[in-house]
mmCIF file of C-alpha atoms in Angstrom:
data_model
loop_
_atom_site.group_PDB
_atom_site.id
_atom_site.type_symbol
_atom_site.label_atom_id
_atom_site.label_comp_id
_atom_site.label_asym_id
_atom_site.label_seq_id
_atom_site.Cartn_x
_atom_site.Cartn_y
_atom_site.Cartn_z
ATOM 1 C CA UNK A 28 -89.812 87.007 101.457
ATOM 2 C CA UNK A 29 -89.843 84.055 99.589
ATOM 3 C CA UNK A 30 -88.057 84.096 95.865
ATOM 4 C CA UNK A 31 -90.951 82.699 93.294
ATOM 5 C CA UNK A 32 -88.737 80.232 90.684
ATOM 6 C CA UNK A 33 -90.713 81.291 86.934
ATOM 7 C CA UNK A 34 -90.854 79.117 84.142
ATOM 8 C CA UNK A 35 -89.027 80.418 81.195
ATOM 9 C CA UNK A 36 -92.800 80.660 79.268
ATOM 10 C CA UNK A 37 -95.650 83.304 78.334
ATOM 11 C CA UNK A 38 -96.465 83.235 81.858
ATOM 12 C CA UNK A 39 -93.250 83.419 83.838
ATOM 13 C CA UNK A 40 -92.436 86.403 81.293
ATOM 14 C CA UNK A 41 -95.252 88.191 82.203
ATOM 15 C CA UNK A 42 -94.863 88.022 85.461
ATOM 16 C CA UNK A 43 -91.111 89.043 85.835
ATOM 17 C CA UNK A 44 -91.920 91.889 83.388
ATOM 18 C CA UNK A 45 -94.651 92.991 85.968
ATOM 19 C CA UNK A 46 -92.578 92.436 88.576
ATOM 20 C CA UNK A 47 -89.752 94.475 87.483
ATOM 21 C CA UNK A 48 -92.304 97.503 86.657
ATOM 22 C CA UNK A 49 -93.227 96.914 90.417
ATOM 23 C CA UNK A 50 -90.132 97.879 91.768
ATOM 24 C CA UNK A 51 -89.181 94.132 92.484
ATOM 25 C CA UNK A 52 -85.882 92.595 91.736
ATOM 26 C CA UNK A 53 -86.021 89.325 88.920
ATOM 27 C CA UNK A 54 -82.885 87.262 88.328
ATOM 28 C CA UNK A 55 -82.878 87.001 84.713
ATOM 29 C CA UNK A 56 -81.000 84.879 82.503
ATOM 30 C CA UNK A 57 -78.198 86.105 79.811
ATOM 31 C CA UNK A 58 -75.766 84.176 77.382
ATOM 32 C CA UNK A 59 -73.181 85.188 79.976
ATOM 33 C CA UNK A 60 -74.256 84.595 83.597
ATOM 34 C CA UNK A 61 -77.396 85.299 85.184
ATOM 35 C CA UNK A 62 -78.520 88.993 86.287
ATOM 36 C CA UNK A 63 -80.257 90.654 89.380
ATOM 37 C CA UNK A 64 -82.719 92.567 87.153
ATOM 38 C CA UNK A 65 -83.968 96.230 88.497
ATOM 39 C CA UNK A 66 -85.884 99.224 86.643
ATOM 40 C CA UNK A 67 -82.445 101.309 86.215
ATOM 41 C CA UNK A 68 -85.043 104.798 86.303
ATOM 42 C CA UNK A 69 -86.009 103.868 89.762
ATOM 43 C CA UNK A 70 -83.741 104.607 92.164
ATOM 44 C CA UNK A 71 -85.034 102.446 94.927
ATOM 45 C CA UNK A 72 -85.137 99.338 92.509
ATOM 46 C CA UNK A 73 -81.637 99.762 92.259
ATOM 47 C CA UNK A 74 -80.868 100.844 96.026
ATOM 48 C CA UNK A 75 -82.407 97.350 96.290
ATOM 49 C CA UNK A 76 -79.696 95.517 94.309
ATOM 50 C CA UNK A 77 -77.313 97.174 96.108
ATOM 51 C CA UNK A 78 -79.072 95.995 99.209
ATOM 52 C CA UNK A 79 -79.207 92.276 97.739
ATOM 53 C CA UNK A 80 -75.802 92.085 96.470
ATOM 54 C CA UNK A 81 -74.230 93.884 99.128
ATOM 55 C CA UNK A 82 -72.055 95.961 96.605
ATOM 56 C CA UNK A 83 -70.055 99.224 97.109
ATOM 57 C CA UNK A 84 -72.051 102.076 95.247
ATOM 58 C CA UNK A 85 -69.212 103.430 93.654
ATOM 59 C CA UNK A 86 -69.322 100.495 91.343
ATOM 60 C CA UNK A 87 -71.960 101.338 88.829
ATOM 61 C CA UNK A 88 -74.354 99.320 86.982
ATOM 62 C CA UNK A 89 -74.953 97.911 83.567
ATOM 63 C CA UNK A 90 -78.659 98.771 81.968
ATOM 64 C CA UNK A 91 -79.785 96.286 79.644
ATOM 65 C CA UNK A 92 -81.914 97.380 76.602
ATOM 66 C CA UNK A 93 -83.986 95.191 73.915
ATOM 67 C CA UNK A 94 -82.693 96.431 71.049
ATOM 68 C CA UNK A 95 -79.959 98.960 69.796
ATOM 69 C CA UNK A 96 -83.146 101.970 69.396
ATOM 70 C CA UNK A 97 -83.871 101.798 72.990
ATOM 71 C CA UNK A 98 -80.033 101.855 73.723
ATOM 72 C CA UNK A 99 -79.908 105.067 72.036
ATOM 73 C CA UNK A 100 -81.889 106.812 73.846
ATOM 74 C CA UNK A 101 -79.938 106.079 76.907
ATOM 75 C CA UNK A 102 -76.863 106.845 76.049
ATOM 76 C CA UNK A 103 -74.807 109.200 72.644
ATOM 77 C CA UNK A 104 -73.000 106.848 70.418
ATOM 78 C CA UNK A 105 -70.276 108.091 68.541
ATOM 79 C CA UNK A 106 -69.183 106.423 65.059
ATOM 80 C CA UNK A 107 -66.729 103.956 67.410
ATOM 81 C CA UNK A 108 -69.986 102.569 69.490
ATOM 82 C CA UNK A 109 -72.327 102.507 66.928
ATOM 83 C CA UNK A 110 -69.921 100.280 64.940
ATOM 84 C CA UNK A 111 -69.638 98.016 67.902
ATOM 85 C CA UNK A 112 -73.250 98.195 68.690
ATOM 86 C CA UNK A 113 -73.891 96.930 65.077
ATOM 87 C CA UNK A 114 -71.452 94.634 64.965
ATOM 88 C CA UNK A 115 -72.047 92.957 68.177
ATOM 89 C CA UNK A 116 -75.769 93.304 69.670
ATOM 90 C CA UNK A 117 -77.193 91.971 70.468
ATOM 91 C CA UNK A 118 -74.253 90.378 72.595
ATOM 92 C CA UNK A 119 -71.899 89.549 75.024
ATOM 93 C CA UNK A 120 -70.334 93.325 75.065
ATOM 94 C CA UNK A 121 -71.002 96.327 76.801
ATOM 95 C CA UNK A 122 -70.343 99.919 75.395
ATOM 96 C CA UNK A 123 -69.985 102.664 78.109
ATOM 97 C CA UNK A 124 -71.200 105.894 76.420
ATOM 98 C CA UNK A 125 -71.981 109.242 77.399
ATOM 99 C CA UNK A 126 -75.154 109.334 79.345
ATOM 100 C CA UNK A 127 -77.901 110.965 77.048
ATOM 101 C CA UNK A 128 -79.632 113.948 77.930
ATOM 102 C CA UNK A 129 -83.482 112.693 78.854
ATOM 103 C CA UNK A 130 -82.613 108.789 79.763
ATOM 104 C CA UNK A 131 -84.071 107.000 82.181
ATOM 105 C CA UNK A 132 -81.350 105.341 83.782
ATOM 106 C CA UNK A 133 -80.529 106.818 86.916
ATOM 107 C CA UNK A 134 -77.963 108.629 88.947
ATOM 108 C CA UNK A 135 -77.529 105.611 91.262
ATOM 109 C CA UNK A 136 -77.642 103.152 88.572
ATOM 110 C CA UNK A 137 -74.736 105.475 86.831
ATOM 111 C CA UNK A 138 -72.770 105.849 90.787
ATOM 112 C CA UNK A 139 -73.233 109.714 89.859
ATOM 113 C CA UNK A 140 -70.815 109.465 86.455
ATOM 114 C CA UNK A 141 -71.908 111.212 83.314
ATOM 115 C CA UNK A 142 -71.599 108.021 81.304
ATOM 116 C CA UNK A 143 -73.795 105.233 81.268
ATOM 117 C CA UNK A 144 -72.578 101.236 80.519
ATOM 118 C CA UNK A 145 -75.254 99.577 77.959
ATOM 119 C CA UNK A 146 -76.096 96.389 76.835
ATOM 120 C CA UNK A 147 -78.293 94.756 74.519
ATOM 121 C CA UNK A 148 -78.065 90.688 75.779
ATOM 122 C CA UNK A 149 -77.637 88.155 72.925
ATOM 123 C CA UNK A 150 -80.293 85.963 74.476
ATOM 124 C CA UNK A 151 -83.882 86.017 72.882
ATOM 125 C CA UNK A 152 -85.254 85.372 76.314
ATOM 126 C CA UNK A 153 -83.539 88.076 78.034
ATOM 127 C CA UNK A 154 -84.811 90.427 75.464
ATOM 128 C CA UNK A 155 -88.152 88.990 75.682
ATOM 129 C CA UNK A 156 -87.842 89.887 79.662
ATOM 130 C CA UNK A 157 -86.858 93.505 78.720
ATOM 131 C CA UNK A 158 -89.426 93.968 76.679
ATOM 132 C CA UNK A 159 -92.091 92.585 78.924
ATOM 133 C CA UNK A 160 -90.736 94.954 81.496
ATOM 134 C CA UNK A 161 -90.846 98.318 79.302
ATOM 135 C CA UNK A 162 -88.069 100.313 80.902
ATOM 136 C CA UNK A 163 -83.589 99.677 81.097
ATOM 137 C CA UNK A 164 -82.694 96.823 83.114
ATOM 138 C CA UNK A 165 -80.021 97.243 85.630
ATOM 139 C CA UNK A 166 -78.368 93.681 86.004
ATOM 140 C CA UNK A 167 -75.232 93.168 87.442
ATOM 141 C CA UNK A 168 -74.466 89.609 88.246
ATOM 142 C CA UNK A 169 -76.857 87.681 90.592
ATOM 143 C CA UNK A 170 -74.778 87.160 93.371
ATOM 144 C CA UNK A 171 -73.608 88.472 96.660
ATOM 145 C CA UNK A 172 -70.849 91.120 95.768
ATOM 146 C CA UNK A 173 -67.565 89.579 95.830
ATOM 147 C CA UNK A 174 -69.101 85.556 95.151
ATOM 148 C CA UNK A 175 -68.620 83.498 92.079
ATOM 149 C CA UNK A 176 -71.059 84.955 89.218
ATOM 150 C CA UNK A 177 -74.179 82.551 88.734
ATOM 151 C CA UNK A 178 -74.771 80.724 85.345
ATOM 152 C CA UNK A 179 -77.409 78.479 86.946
ATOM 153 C CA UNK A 180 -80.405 78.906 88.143
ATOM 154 C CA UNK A 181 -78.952 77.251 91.590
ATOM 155 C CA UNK A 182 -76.204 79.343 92.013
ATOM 156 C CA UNK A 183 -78.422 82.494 91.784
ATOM 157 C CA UNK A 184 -80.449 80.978 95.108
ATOM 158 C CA UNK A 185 -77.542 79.902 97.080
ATOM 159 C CA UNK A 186 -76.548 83.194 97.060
ATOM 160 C CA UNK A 187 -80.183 85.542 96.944
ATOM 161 C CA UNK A 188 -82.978 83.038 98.222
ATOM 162 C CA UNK A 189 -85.184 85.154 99.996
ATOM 163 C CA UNK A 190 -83.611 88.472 99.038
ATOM 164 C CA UNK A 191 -84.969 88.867 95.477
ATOM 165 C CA UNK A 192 -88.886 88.625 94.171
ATOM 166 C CA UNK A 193 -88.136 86.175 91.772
ATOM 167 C CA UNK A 194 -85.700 84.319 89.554
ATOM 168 C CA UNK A 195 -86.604 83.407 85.738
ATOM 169 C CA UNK A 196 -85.417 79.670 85.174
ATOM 170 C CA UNK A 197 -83.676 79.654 81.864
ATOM 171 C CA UNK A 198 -81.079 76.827 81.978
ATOM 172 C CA UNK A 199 -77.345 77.163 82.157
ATOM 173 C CA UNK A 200 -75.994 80.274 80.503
ATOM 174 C CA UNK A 201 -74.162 79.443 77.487
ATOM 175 C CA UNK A 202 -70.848 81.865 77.483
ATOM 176 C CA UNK A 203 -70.470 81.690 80.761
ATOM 177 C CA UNK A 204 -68.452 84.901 81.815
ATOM 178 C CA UNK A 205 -69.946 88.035 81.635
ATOM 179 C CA UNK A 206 -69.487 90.878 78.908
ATOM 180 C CA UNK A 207 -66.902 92.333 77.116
ATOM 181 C CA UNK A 208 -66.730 96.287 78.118
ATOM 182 C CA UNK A 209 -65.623 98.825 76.233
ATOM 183 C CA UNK A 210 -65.685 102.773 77.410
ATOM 184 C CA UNK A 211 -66.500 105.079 73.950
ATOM 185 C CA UNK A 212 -65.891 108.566 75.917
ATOM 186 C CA UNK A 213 -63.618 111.038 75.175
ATOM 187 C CA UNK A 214 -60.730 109.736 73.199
ATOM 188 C CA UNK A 215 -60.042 106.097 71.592
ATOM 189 C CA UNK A 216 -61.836 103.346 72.586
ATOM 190 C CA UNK A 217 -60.528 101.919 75.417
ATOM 191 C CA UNK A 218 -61.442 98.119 76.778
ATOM 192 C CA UNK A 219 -62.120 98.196 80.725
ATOM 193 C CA UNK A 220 -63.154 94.486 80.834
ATOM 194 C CA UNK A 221 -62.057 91.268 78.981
ATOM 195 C CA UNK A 222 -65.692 89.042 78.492
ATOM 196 C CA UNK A 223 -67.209 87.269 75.891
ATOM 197 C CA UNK A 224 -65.926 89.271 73.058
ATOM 198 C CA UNK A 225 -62.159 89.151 72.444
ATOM 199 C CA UNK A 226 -60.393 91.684 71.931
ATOM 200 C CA UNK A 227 -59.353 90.745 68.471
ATOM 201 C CA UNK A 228 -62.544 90.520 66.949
ATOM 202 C CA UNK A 229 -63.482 94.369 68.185
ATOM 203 C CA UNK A 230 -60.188 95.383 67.046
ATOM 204 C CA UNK A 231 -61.139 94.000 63.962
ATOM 205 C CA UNK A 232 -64.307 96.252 63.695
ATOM 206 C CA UNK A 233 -62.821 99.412 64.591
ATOM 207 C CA UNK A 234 -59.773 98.780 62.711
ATOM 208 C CA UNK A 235 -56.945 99.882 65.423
ATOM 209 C CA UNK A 236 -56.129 98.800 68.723
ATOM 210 C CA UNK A 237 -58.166 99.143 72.013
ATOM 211 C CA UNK A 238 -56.450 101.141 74.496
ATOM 212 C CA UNK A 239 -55.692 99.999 78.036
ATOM 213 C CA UNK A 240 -57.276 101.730 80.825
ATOM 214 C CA UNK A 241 -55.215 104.889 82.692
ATOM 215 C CA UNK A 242 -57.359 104.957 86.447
ATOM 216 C CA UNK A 243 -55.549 107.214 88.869
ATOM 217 C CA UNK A 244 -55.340 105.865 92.208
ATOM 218 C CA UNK A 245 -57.761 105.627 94.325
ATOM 219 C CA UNK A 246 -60.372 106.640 92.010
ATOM 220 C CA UNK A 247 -64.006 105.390 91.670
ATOM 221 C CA UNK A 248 -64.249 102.552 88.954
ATOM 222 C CA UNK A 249 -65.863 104.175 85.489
ATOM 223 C CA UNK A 250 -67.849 101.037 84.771
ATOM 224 C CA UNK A 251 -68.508 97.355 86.256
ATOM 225 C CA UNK A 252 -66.126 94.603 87.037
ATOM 226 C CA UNK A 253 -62.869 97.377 87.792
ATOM 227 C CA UNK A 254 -62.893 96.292 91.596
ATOM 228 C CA UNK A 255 -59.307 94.629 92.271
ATOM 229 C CA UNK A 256 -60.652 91.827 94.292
ATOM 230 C CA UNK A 257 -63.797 90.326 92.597
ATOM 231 C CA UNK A 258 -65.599 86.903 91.884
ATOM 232 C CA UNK A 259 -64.091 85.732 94.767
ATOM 233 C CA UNK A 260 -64.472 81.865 96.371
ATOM 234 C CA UNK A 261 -63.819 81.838 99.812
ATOM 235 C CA UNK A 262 -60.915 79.911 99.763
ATOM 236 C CA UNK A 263 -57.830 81.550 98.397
ATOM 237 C CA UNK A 264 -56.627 80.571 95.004
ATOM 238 C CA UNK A 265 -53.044 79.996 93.387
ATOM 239 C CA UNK A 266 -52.604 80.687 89.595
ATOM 240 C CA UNK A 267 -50.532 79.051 86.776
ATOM 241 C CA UNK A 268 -49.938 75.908 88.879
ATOM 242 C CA UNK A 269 -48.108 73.280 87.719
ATOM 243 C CA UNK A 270 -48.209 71.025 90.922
ATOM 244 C CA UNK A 271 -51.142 69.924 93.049
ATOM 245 C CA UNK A 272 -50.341 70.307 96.704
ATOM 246 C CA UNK A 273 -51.440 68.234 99.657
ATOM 247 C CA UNK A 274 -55.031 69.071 100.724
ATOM 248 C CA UNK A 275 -55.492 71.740 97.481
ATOM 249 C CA UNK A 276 -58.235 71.650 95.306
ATOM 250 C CA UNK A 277 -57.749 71.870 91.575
ATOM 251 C CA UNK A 278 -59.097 73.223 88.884
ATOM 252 C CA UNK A 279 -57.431 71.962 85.501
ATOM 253 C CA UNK A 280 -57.648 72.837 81.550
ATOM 254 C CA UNK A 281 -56.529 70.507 78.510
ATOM 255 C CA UNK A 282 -54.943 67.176 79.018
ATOM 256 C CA UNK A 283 -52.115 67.249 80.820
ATOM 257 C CA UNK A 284 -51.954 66.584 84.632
ATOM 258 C CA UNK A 285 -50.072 68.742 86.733
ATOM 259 C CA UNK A 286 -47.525 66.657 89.058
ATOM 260 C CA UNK A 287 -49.458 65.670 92.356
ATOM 261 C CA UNK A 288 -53.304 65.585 91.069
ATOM 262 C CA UNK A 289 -53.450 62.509 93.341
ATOM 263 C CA UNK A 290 -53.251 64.800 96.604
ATOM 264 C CA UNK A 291 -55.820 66.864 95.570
ATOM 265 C CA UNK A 292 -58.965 67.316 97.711
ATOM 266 C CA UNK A 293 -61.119 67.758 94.613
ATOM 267 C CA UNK A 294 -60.273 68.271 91.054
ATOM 268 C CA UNK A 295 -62.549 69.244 87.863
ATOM 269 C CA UNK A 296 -61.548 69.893 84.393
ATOM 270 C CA UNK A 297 -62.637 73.425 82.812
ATOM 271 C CA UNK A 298 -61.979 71.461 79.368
ATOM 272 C CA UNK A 299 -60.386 68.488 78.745
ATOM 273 C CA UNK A 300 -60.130 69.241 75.223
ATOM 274 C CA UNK A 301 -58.288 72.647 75.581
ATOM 275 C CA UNK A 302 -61.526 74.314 74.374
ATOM 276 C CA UNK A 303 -61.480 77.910 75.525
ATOM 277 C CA UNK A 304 -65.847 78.573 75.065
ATOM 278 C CA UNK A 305 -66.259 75.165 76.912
ATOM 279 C CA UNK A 306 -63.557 76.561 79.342
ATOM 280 C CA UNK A 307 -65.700 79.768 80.230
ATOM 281 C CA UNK A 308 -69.036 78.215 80.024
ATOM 282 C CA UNK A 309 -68.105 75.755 83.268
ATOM 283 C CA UNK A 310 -65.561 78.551 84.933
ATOM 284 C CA UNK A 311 -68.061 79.731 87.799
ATOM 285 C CA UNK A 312 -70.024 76.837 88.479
ATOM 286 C CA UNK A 313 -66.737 74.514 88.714
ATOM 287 C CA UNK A 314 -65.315 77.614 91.177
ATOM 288 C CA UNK A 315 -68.531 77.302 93.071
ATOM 289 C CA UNK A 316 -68.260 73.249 93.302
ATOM 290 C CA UNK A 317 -64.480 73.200 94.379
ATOM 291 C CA UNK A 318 -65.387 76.009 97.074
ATOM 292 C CA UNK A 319 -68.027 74.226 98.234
ATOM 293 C CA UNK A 320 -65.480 71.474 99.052
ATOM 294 C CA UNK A 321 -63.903 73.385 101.517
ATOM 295 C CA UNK A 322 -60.237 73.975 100.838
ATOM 296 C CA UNK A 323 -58.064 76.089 102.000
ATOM 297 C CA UNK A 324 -56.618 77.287 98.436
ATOM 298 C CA UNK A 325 -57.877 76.469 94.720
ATOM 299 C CA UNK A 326 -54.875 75.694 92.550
ATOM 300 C CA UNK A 327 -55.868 76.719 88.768
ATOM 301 C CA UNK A 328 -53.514 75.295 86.230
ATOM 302 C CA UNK A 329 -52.015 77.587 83.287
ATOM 303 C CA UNK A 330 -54.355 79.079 80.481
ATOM 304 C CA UNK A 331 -53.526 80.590 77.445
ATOM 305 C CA UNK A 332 -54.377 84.405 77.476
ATOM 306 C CA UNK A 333 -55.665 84.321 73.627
ATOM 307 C CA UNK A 334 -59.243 84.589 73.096
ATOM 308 C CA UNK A 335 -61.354 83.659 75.465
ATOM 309 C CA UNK A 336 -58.310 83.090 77.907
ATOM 310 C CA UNK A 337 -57.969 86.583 78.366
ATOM 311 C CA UNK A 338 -61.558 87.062 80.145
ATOM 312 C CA UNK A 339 -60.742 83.371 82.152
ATOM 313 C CA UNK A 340 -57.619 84.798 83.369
ATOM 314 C CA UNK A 341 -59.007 87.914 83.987
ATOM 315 C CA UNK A 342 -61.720 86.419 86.156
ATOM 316 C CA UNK A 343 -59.485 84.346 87.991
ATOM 317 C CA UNK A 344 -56.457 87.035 88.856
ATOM 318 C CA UNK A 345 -59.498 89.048 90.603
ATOM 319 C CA UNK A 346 -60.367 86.145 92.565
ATOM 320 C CA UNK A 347 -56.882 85.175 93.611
ATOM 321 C CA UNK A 348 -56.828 89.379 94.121
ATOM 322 C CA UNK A 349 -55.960 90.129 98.058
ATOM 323 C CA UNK A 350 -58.954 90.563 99.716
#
């Protein structure tokens, strides 16, 4: 079929909103990449993104709400999610709550879990999609499982042209990696997945530390973005280098250049400036434009692990991940 490319206007809103009550798949665009957008209460919508993506079903899905009400009826938020929920929605985290008795997201959505992961997006155009569409958005990234995540409308067609009803043209995605997550279940909070809220400022809110995640081996992932080897260029990539070798690509951060950045088959610059938001916001498009190069191996130079950093280097040790 062929993918319709909306304008990001009264009209292109209406139409991905109908489309997505249709049962139809709309790439939609978020602060922090762009997502393959299914009704999460139908389960053959979301069969579909599985279908699209390619993407093991134990990995479940994040449902996207307008607005913190319509969050709560998907899921139970204790006093630790409602606090984040406040502090942070609409925004670039994701709380993973117990599934509420009488949502609408579904088992498949869920991968069968009693929990659901819930999001309320910090772009006004994303929640203008939601509401258009009436009903929980499941959007994982817009890509082929595996592939660098898509903050341009490009990316999202290199990957799903022809696989997806449509794709709503917003721009480049300002954040640029996806959401924070954070798992309010039994217990204290516990953070699953670095993204575009550090850790410090959620500590902050809740007033104690976030735990660290305890999966036994072997187990299904309890929310997105757990899979060891994810976000994945084809070529392979070597962290924390400080030397460029013959025939590499290179991706670089701040000012310094690492010894041998004459030898390399390509090189871009995440920032120049050391800036960790202008860092994350060109992270998967520079990936996609060095892989597209064709090396064999991407070498990534060091970046801090504060802030930001810690989602960057998150990203980039699943990539590098054997696969």
């Amino acid at each position: 079929m062929a993918t319709q490319r909306l304008s990001a206007d009264a009209a292109g809103l209406a139409e991905a909103g109908a489309l997505l009550r249709a049962g139809k798949l709309v790439a939609i665009p978020t602060e922090t990449v762009y997502g393959l957008g299914a009704d999460a209460g139908d389960p053959k919508a979301v069969a579909a993104i599985y279908a699209a993506k390619e993407r093991p079903r134990f990995n479940p899905l994040i449902a996207h709400l307008p607005d913190l009400a319509a969050a709560r009826r998907e899921g139970e938020f204790g006093a630790d999610a409602l606090a984040l929920a406040q502090a942070f929605w609409p925004g670039p985290l994701t709380l993973v709550v117990p599934a509420a008795s009488g949502g609408r997201v579904c088992d498949l959505a869920r991968a069968g879990l009693p929990s659901v992961a819930l999001r309320v997006p910090g772009s006004p155009l994303a929640r203008a999609v939601l509401a258009a569409a009436g009903c929980p958005v499941a959007a994982p990234s817009a890509n082929r499982s595996g592939r660098v995540s898509p903050t341009e409308a490009d990316h999202v067609l290199g990957d799903l042209d022809g696989r997806i009803a449509a794709i709503l043209d917003g721009g480049a995605c300002p954040v640029g990696v996806e959401s924070t997550i954070v798992a309010c279940l039994d217990g204290p909070p516990v953070l699953l997945r670095p993204g575009g809220v550090p850790r410090a400022s959620i500590e902050a809110v809740l007033g104690r530390p976030l735990a660290l995640p305890s999966v036994p081996a072997g187990s299904a992932p309890v929310s997105p973005g757990l899979l060891a080897s994810h976000y994945a260029p084809r070529a392979a990539m070597r962290l924390d280098a400080t030397e460029i070798l013959s025939g590499e690509a290179a991706l670089l951060f701040g000012s310094a250049a690492p010894a041998g950045l004459d030898r390399a088959l390509l090189s871009l610059n995440l920032s120049p400036a050391g800036d960790l938001a202008e860092a994350a916001s060109h992270l998967f498009g520079y990936l996609r434009r060095l892989d597209a190069a064709g090396p064999a191996v991407i070498a990534v130079a060091p970046i801090p692990a504060d802030g930001l950093g810690e989602a960057i280097r998150d990203r980039l040790g699943r990539a590098a991940a054997p696969r």
